[in-house]
PDB file of C-alpha atoms in Angstrom:
ATOM      1  CA  ALA A   1     -11.543  48.408   4.188  1.00  0.00           C
ATOM      2  CA  ASP A   2     -11.059  44.653   3.964  1.00  0.00           C
ATOM      3  CA  SER A   3      -8.874  43.161   1.251  1.00  0.00           C
ATOM      4  CA  SER A   4     -11.711  41.385  -0.585  1.00  0.00           C
ATOM      5  CA  ALA A   5     -13.606  44.643  -0.959  1.00  0.00           C
ATOM      6  CA  SER A   6     -10.370  46.276  -2.126  1.00  0.00           C
ATOM      7  CA  ALA A   7      -9.803  43.533  -4.725  1.00  0.00           C
ATOM      8  CA  ARG A   8     -13.417  43.770  -5.973  1.00  0.00           C
ATOM      9  CA  SER A   9     -13.181  47.516  -6.329  1.00  0.00           C
ATOM     10  CA  GLY A  10      -9.965  47.260  -8.348  1.00  0.00           C
ATOM     11  CA  GLY A  11      -7.579  48.165  -5.533  1.00  0.00           C
ATOM     12  CA  THR A  12      -4.396  46.318  -4.734  1.00  0.00           C
ATOM     13  CA  SER A  13      -4.386  43.802  -1.916  1.00  0.00           C
ATOM     14  CA  GLY A  14      -1.368  42.369  -0.178  1.00  0.00           C
ATOM     15  CA  SER A  15      -2.202  38.872  -1.408  1.00  0.00           C
ATOM     16  CA  MET A  16      -2.278  40.067  -5.027  1.00  0.00           C
ATOM     17  CA  ILE A  17       1.143  41.660  -4.650  1.00  0.00           C
ATOM     18  CA  ALA A  18       2.499  38.488  -3.007  1.00  0.00           C
ATOM     19  CA  ALA A  19       1.059  36.308  -5.798  1.00  0.00           C
ATOM     20  CA  ALA A  20       2.511  38.648  -8.418  1.00  0.00           C
ATOM     21  CA  ALA A  21       5.926  38.585  -6.716  1.00  0.00           C
ATOM     22  CA  PHE A  22       5.862  34.767  -6.576  1.00  0.00           C
ATOM     23  CA  LEU A  23       4.927  34.556 -10.272  1.00  0.00           C
ATOM     24  CA  VAL A  24       7.708  36.967 -11.199  1.00  0.00           C
ATOM     25  CA  LEU A  25      10.259  35.015  -9.154  1.00  0.00           C
ATOM     26  CA  PHE A  26       9.239  31.754 -10.849  1.00  0.00           C
ATOM     27  CA  MET A  27       9.248  33.437 -14.258  1.00  0.00           C
ATOM     28  CA  LEU A  28      12.704  34.940 -13.679  1.00  0.00           C
ATOM     29  CA  ILE A  29      14.104  31.533 -12.751  1.00  0.00           C
ATOM     30  CA  LEU A  30      12.441  29.771 -15.684  1.00  0.00           C
ATOM     31  CA  LEU A  31      13.231  32.403 -18.321  1.00  0.00           C
ATOM     32  CA  GLY A  32      16.721  32.841 -16.887  1.00  0.00           C
ATOM     33  CA  TRP A  33      17.459  29.125 -17.172  1.00  0.00           C
ATOM     34  CA  ILE A  34      15.968  28.649 -20.626  1.00  0.00           C
ATOM     35  CA  GLY A  35      17.379  31.942 -21.910  1.00  0.00           C
ATOM     36  CA  SER A  36      20.882  31.251 -20.598  1.00  0.00           C
ATOM     37  CA  MET A  37      20.685  27.803 -22.156  1.00  0.00           C
ATOM     38  CA  GLY A  38      19.780  29.402 -25.503  1.00  0.00           C
ATOM     39  CA  LEU A  39      22.610  31.937 -25.221  1.00  0.00           C
ATOM     40  CA  PHE A  40      25.120  29.208 -24.345  1.00  0.00           C
ATOM     41  CA  LEU A  41      23.979  26.950 -27.181  1.00  0.00           C
ATOM     42  CA  ASN A  42      24.124  29.858 -29.608  1.00  0.00           C
ATOM     43  CA  THR A  43      27.852  30.224 -28.836  1.00  0.00           C
ATOM     44  CA  LEU A  44      28.386  26.541 -29.679  1.00  0.00           C
ATOM     45  CA  LYS A  45      26.845  26.887 -33.135  1.00  0.00           C
ATOM     46  CA  GLU A  46      28.988  27.210 -36.211  1.00  0.00           C
ATOM     47  CA  PRO A  47      29.544  30.944 -36.785  1.00  0.00           C
ATOM     48  CA  SER A  48      27.464  30.885 -39.978  1.00  0.00           C
ATOM     49  CA  LEU A  49      24.498  29.345 -38.095  1.00  0.00           C
ATOM     50  CA  ARG A  50      24.508  31.689 -35.083  1.00  0.00           C
ATOM     51  CA  SER A  51      21.389  33.724 -34.405  1.00  0.00           C
ATOM     52  CA  ARG A  52      21.156  37.319 -33.275  1.00  0.00           C
ATOM     53  CA  THR A  53      20.304  37.593 -29.594  1.00  0.00           C
ATOM     54  CA  ARG A  54      19.005  41.155 -29.242  1.00  0.00           C
ATOM     55  CA  PHE A  55      15.315  40.166 -29.269  1.00  0.00           C
ATOM     56  CA  LEU A  56      16.060  37.154 -27.056  1.00  0.00           C
ATOM     57  CA  TRP A  57      17.355  39.487 -24.351  1.00  0.00           C
ATOM     58  CA  PHE A  58      14.230  41.646 -24.676  1.00  0.00           C
ATOM     59  CA  ALA A  59      11.990  38.572 -24.610  1.00  0.00           C
ATOM     60  CA  MET A  60      13.659  37.416 -21.382  1.00  0.00           C
ATOM     61  CA  ILE A  61      13.302  40.818 -19.683  1.00  0.00           C
ATOM     62  CA  PHE A  62       9.820  42.010 -20.748  1.00  0.00           C
ATOM     63  CA  PRO A  63       7.401  39.385 -19.305  1.00  0.00           C
ATOM     64  CA  PRO A  64       8.320  39.390 -15.577  1.00  0.00           C
ATOM     65  CA  PRO A  65       7.833  43.124 -14.925  1.00  0.00           C
ATOM     66  CA  TYR A  66       4.781  43.215 -17.186  1.00  0.00           C
ATOM     67  CA  PHE A  67       3.025  40.402 -15.325  1.00  0.00           C
ATOM     68  CA  PHE A  68       3.997  41.847 -11.932  1.00  0.00           C
ATOM     69  CA  VAL A  69       2.584  45.288 -12.728  1.00  0.00           C
ATOM     70  CA  VAL A  70      -0.602  43.921 -14.260  1.00  0.00           C
ATOM     71  CA  MET A  71      -1.297  41.331 -11.543  1.00  0.00           C
ATOM     72  CA  ALA A  72      -0.386  43.560  -8.609  1.00  0.00           C
ATOM     73  CA  PHE A  73      -1.821  46.899  -9.681  1.00  0.00           C
ATOM     74  CA  PHE A  74      -4.278  46.309 -12.540  1.00  0.00           C
ATOM     75  CA  PRO A  75      -5.977  42.968 -11.830  1.00  0.00           C
ATOM     76  CA  ASN A  76      -8.825  43.704 -14.268  1.00  0.00           C
ATOM     77  CA  ALA A  77      -6.607  44.901 -17.170  1.00  0.00           C
ATOM     78  CA  GLN A  78      -7.029  41.677 -19.150  1.00  0.00           C
ATOM     79  CA  ASP A  79     -10.789  42.261 -19.293  1.00  0.00           C
ATOM     80  CA  SER A  80     -10.311  44.904 -21.987  1.00  0.00           C
ATOM     81  CA  TRP A  81      -8.834  44.430 -25.457  1.00  0.00           C
ATOM     82  CA  VAL A  82      -6.343  47.195 -24.787  1.00  0.00           C
ATOM     83  CA  GLY A  83      -4.956  45.315 -21.764  1.00  0.00           C
ATOM     84  CA  ALA A  84      -4.961  41.966 -23.563  1.00  0.00           C
ATOM     85  CA  PHE A  85      -2.548  42.907 -26.355  1.00  0.00           C
ATOM     86  CA  PRO A  86       0.506  43.524 -24.131  1.00  0.00           C
ATOM     87  CA  GLY A  87      -0.337  40.269 -22.324  1.00  0.00           C
ATOM     88  CA  LEU A  88      -0.391  38.372 -25.596  1.00  0.00           C
ATOM     89  CA  PHE A  89       2.927  39.962 -26.508  1.00  0.00           C
ATOM     90  CA  ALA A  90       4.389  38.877 -23.141  1.00  0.00           C
ATOM     91  CA  LEU A  91       3.234  35.305 -23.837  1.00  0.00           C
ATOM     92  CA  PHE A  92       4.794  35.527 -27.304  1.00  0.00           C
ATOM     93  CA  CYS A  93       8.077  36.604 -25.666  1.00  0.00           C
ATOM     94  CA  ILE A  94       7.997  33.568 -23.357  1.00  0.00           C
ATOM     95  CA  PHE A  95       7.324  31.284 -26.308  1.00  0.00           C
ATOM     96  CA  TYR A  96      10.176  32.925 -28.259  1.00  0.00           C
ATOM     97  CA  VAL A  97      12.669  32.175 -25.462  1.00  0.00           C
ATOM     98  CA  VAL A  98      11.613  28.507 -25.502  1.00  0.00           C
ATOM     99  CA  TYR A  99      11.732  28.442 -29.319  1.00  0.00           C
ATOM    100  CA  PHE A 100      15.222  30.005 -29.430  1.00  0.00           C
ATOM    101  CA  ALA A 101      16.670  27.540 -26.910  1.00  0.00           C
ATOM    102  CA  SER A 102      15.119  24.462 -28.520  1.00  0.00           C
ATOM    103  CA  LYS A 103      16.156  25.488 -32.034  1.00  0.00           C
ATOM    104  CA  SER A 104      19.676  26.253 -30.814  1.00  0.00           C
ATOM    105  CA  LEU A 105      19.885  22.841 -29.142  1.00  0.00           C
ATOM    106  CA  ALA A 106      18.810  21.058 -32.327  1.00  0.00           C
ATOM    107  CA  THR A 107      21.213  23.139 -34.421  1.00  0.00           C
ATOM    108  CA  VAL A 108      24.174  22.370 -32.150  1.00  0.00           C
ATOM    109  CA  GLU A 109      23.370  18.652 -32.095  1.00  0.00           C
ATOM    110  CA  SER A 110      22.987  18.387 -35.871  1.00  0.00           C
ATOM    111  CA  ALA A 111      25.543  21.061 -36.942  1.00  0.00           C
ATOM    112  CA  ARG A 112      23.286  22.171 -39.794  1.00  0.00           C
ATOM    113  CA  PRO A 113      20.233  24.405 -40.289  1.00  0.00           C
ATOM    114  CA  VAL A 114      17.172  22.700 -38.794  1.00  0.00           C
ATOM    115  CA  THR A 115      13.463  22.540 -39.535  1.00  0.00           C
ATOM    116  CA  PHE A 116      10.571  22.560 -37.081  1.00  0.00           C
ATOM    117  CA  TYR A 117      10.520  18.773 -37.160  1.00  0.00           C
ATOM    118  CA  ASP A 118      14.108  18.736 -35.857  1.00  0.00           C
ATOM    119  CA  TYR A 119      13.461  20.929 -32.817  1.00  0.00           C
ATOM    120  CA  ALA A 120       9.803  20.148 -32.044  1.00  0.00           C
ATOM    121  CA  GLY A 121      10.743  17.559 -29.396  1.00  0.00           C
ATOM    122  CA  PRO A 122      12.939  19.880 -27.304  1.00  0.00           C
ATOM    123  CA  LEU A 123      10.432  22.715 -27.825  1.00  0.00           C
ATOM    124  CA  PHE A 124       7.562  20.774 -26.284  1.00  0.00           C
ATOM    125  CA  LEU A 125       9.776  19.346 -23.540  1.00  0.00           C
ATOM    126  CA  LEU A 126      10.871  22.848 -22.536  1.00  0.00           C
ATOM    127  CA  TRP A 127       7.319  24.168 -22.813  1.00  0.00           C
ATOM    128  CA  PHE A 128       6.153  21.547 -20.297  1.00  0.00           C
ATOM    129  CA  PHE A 129       8.810  22.756 -17.884  1.00  0.00           C
ATOM    130  CA  PRO A 130       8.921  20.333 -14.963  1.00  0.00           C
ATOM    131  CA  LEU A 131       8.935  17.228 -17.122  1.00  0.00           C
ATOM    132  CA  GLY A 132      11.191  18.573 -19.855  1.00  0.00           C
ATOM    133  CA  VAL A 133      14.055  19.471 -17.528  1.00  0.00           C
ATOM    134  CA  TRP A 134      14.739  15.806 -16.825  1.00  0.00           C
ATOM    135  CA  PHE A 135      15.096  15.030 -20.521  1.00  0.00           C
ATOM    136  CA  VAL A 136      16.796  18.171 -21.860  1.00  0.00           C
ATOM    137  CA  GLN A 137      19.238  19.130 -19.087  1.00  0.00           C
ATOM    138  CA  PRO A 138      21.469  16.006 -19.293  1.00  0.00           C
ATOM    139  CA  GLY A 139      22.148  16.758 -22.967  1.00  0.00           C
ATOM    140  CA  ILE A 140      22.909  20.390 -22.149  1.00  0.00           C
ATOM    141  CA  SER A 141      25.275  19.259 -19.377  1.00  0.00           C
ATOM    142  CA  ARG A 142      27.099  16.953 -21.807  1.00  0.00           C
ATOM    143  CA  LEU A 143      27.467  19.782 -24.329  1.00  0.00           C
ATOM    144  CA  TYR A 144      28.770  22.060 -21.585  1.00  0.00           C
ATOM    145  CA  ALA A 145      31.316  19.479 -20.401  1.00  0.00           C
ATOM    146  CA  LYS A 146      32.411  18.908 -23.990  1.00  0.00           C
ATOM    147  CA  SER A 147      32.822  22.664 -24.551  1.00  0.00           C
ATOM    148  CA  ARG A 148      35.063  22.884 -21.457  1.00  0.00           C
ATOM    149  CA  GLU A 149      37.434  20.136 -22.635  1.00  0.00           C
ATOM    150  CA  PRO A 150      40.696  21.288 -24.195  1.00  0.00           C
ATOM    151  CA  GLN A 151      40.775  20.955 -27.953  1.00  0.00           C
ATOM    152  CA  ALA A 152      42.327  17.710 -29.150  1.00  0.00           C
ATOM    153  CA  GLY A 153      44.714  19.475 -31.513  1.00  0.00           C
ATOM    154  CA  ALA A 154      45.752  22.157 -29.032  1.00  0.00           C
ATOM    155  CA  GLN A 155      48.913  21.549 -27.064  1.00  0.00           C
ATOM    156  CA  ARG A 156      48.923  22.390 -23.396  1.00  0.00           C
ATOM    157  CA  PRO A 157      51.912  24.450 -22.337  1.00  0.00           C
ATOM    158  CA  ALA A 158      54.402  22.490 -20.272  1.00  0.00           C
ATOM    159  CA  LEU A 159      54.700  23.456 -16.635  1.00  0.00           C
ATOM    160  CA  GLN A 160      58.195  24.483 -15.619  1.00  0.00           C
TER     161      GLN A 160
END
């Protein structure tokens, strides 16, 4: 029973499991970074502009296990319409994480409700992951450093 015959017959091969594990690892890192960025930026928004994060958490968690199970154990699942719908939903979840982070970034930077035009740049930069990191992350780092500074009006207690 060689692995190519196993893959053709619908069985699971070691290389398919390894590829699925690598994809899931990459997806966890990417969704973890973008999702944590969105969660952080959401805390910096004015309270009236903050978004609910329940679906964001779901959208960060659903795609990695879905793609692992489908790639590793059901490699032909996308060939049917029934298998394609959960895959499309997983892609929607990934897009939602990118959308949430980019809209949160634009909202924090402008301190007002934003339109698609306002957050389209960060959205496409984050969607094209390797390139976008170099442009988006410095701004996120500045916002993080600014959030860690003591408030100008707050007095530090004197050390005794």
